[in-house]
Amino acid sequence: MTEQAPLPPAGAAPDWTIPQRWQAYTAADHATWDQLYARQMALLPDRVVPDFLSGVAALGLDAPGIPDFEALSARLRRLTGWSVVAVPGLVPDEVFFEHLANRRFVAGNFIRSAAQLDYLQEPDVFHDVFGHVPLLAHPVYADYMQAYGRGGLRAIGFGAIHKLARLYWHTVEFGLIRDGDRLRLFGAGILSSWGESQYALDDPAPPRIAFDLRRVMRTEYLIDRFQQHYFVIDSFEDLLRRTLEVDFGPLYAELEHLPDLAPDLTLPSDRLYHAGAPRPGPP
Ligand code: PHE
Ligand code: FE
C-alpha cells in the first residue's frame, strides 16, 4: 500500500507555501501580536537562554506588529542562511522536513484571536515566529534544525518519524538548557506560552531530566496540556553533537524492541536536575 501525501490546499504552491499577505493583517491582528509580545518579554529576560534575546534584537523582532517575513528573512539569511516562509497551517511531515533541510522555516501566517491568547490548537504566527525564529539566528542551533530536517527525510525511509518527532518535541518545542547551576528555557512551545514560561521553571511538580537521546526517543508526549517533565540539554553544541554524529538507523531498530515511556515517569537511570513529584517508572 502506498500512502498518498495530501495535496496542498487551493492557492498554495506544491511545497505548501503561500504569500504571507502582510498588508492584509488588521490593526487588531498587530495589536494581538504586541500584546503577546509584551506579556512574554515581561517574563523571559530572566528565564530564557540569552541567545534567544540576542536573536530577537538581531532580527528586529522587538519592533511592534507582526513581522513581515521578507524583511525578517533578509536579516536571517545574512546571519545563518535561514529564511521564513508562510504556510496555511500544519503541513505534512515530508514537506516540513524538506523545508528545514533547505534552511526554510515554515510559519503559519494567521494570528490567534484576542479570545485565544492563552491556548490554541494550531501553531499561529506568534508561536512560529516569536517562539522558533530568534534561535535560528544562532549558528549552532541553525545547524541543528537543518540536520533535523535531513534526519526527518531519512526517518521516513525507516518508518521512524514518531521517534524523531519526540526528539523535536522534547528539545525544539519544550526543551530546557543548563546555565551554570540554574536552568533556562529554550523550547518554542514554552516561549510562546505565558503559563508554561512560568510553570516549566518554577513549578515544583515536573521533574527536569538530563537529555539522553534514547530516553527522549522513547518518551511519549501530550499535546494538550503543560508537560509533565522537561528534558535539559547542556548546550546547543552538545545537542548537535549527540544527534548529528549518531547514525539513527541502528538506533531506530534497537528502540523498536524497547517499550515506549509514558510522559509522567522517571526512570532510575534518569539524571535529575530536579526530582519533582513524578510517578516512578519501571527500572
Ligand atoms: N543523525 C541523524 C540520523 O542519522 C540525523 C539527525 C541529526 C537528526 C540531527 C536530528 C538531529 O538520521
Ligand atoms: Fe512549534
Short mmCIF file of C-alpha atoms in Angstrom, two decimals, residues 14-114:
data_model
loop_
_atom_site.label_atom_id
_atom_site.label_comp_id
_atom_site.label_asym_id
_atom_site.label_seq_id
_atom_site.Cartn_x
_atom_site.Cartn_y
_atom_site.Cartn_z
CA PRO A 14 3.31 22.50 -4.42
CA ASP A 15 5.65 22.98 -1.44
CA TRP A 16 2.64 24.23 0.55
CA THR A 17 3.89 27.82 0.81
CA ILE A 18 1.56 30.78 0.41
CA PRO A 19 2.16 34.52 0.32
CA GLN A 20 2.22 35.93 3.84
CA ARG A 21 -0.01 38.84 2.71
CA TRP A 22 1.40 41.14 5.37
CA GLN A 23 -0.77 44.02 4.13
CA ALA A 24 -3.89 42.02 4.96
CA TYR A 25 -3.28 42.00 8.72
CA THR A 26 -5.68 44.29 10.57
CA ALA A 27 -4.78 46.73 13.33
CA ALA A 28 -6.36 44.23 15.73
CA ASP A 29 -4.04 41.45 14.44
CA HIS A 30 -0.97 43.61 15.07
CA ALA A 31 -2.32 44.57 18.48
CA THR A 32 -2.71 40.88 19.38
CA TRP A 33 0.94 40.29 18.46
CA ASP A 34 2.02 43.32 20.51
CA GLN A 35 0.06 42.14 23.50
CA LEU A 36 1.51 38.61 23.32
CA TYR A 37 5.00 40.02 22.78
CA ALA A 38 4.75 42.36 25.77
CA ARG A 39 3.47 39.59 28.00
CA GLN A 40 6.29 37.23 27.09
CA MET A 41 9.01 39.85 27.24
CA ALA A 42 7.91 40.77 30.76
CA LEU A 43 8.71 37.17 31.76
CA LEU A 44 11.51 35.91 29.57
CA PRO A 45 14.63 38.04 30.06
CA ASP A 46 15.50 36.31 33.31
CA ARG A 47 14.30 32.87 32.18
CA VAL A 48 15.29 32.28 28.60
CA VAL A 49 18.65 31.31 27.12
CA PRO A 50 20.40 34.65 26.36
CA ASP A 51 20.88 33.64 22.69
CA PHE A 52 17.12 33.99 22.26
CA LEU A 53 17.22 37.63 23.35
CA SER A 54 20.15 38.39 21.05
CA GLY A 55 18.20 36.77 18.23
CA VAL A 56 15.15 38.92 18.93
CA ALA A 57 17.31 42.05 18.75
CA ALA A 58 19.40 40.97 15.73
CA LEU A 59 16.26 40.13 13.75
CA GLY A 60 14.38 43.31 14.67
CA LEU A 61 11.62 41.30 16.32
CA ASP A 62 11.47 43.98 19.01
CA ALA A 63 9.70 46.32 16.55
CA PRO A 64 5.92 46.50 17.01
CA GLY A 65 3.49 44.49 14.92
CA ILE A 66 3.51 41.12 13.17
CA PRO A 67 6.84 40.80 11.36
CA ASP A 68 6.99 40.95 7.58
CA PHE A 69 8.57 37.63 6.56
CA GLU A 70 10.51 39.22 3.69
CA ALA A 71 12.33 41.72 5.87
CA LEU A 72 12.77 39.09 8.58
CA SER A 73 14.18 36.57 6.11
CA ALA A 74 16.59 39.14 4.68
CA ARG A 75 18.11 39.61 8.13
CA LEU A 76 18.09 35.91 8.96
CA ARG A 77 19.67 34.95 5.63
CA ARG A 78 22.59 37.26 6.34
CA LEU A 79 23.12 35.71 9.77
CA THR A 80 22.68 31.96 9.22
CA GLY A 81 21.26 31.40 5.72
CA TRP A 82 17.75 30.61 7.02
CA SER A 83 14.52 32.15 5.77
CA VAL A 84 10.90 32.13 6.95
CA VAL A 85 8.12 31.08 4.57
CA ALA A 86 4.37 31.23 5.13
CA VAL A 87 2.11 28.18 5.14
CA PRO A 88 -1.64 27.91 5.83
CA GLY A 89 -1.22 25.69 8.93
CA LEU A 90 0.34 22.34 9.74
CA VAL A 91 1.98 20.71 6.72
CA PRO A 92 2.71 17.02 6.01
CA ASP A 93 5.90 15.68 7.63
CA GLU A 94 7.90 15.31 4.44
CA VAL A 95 7.05 18.86 3.35
CA PHE A 96 8.13 20.14 6.75
CA PHE A 97 11.41 18.18 6.70
CA GLU A 98 12.19 19.24 3.13
CA HIS A 99 11.88 22.92 4.09
CA LEU A 100 14.06 22.51 7.19
CA ALA A 101 16.69 20.59 5.23
CA ASN A 102 16.89 23.65 2.96
CA ARG A 103 17.02 26.13 5.83
CA ARG A 104 13.48 27.35 5.39
CA PHE A 105 11.33 27.62 8.49
CA VAL A 106 7.60 27.28 7.79
CA ALA A 107 5.35 29.61 9.75
CA GLY A 108 1.57 29.93 9.90
CA ASN A 109 0.60 33.37 8.59
CA PHE A 110 -2.54 33.73 10.69
CA ILE A 111 -2.69 35.05 14.24
CA ARG A 112 -4.89 33.79 17.07
CA SER A 113 -7.91 35.84 18.08
CA ALA A 114 -7.85 38.06 21.16
#
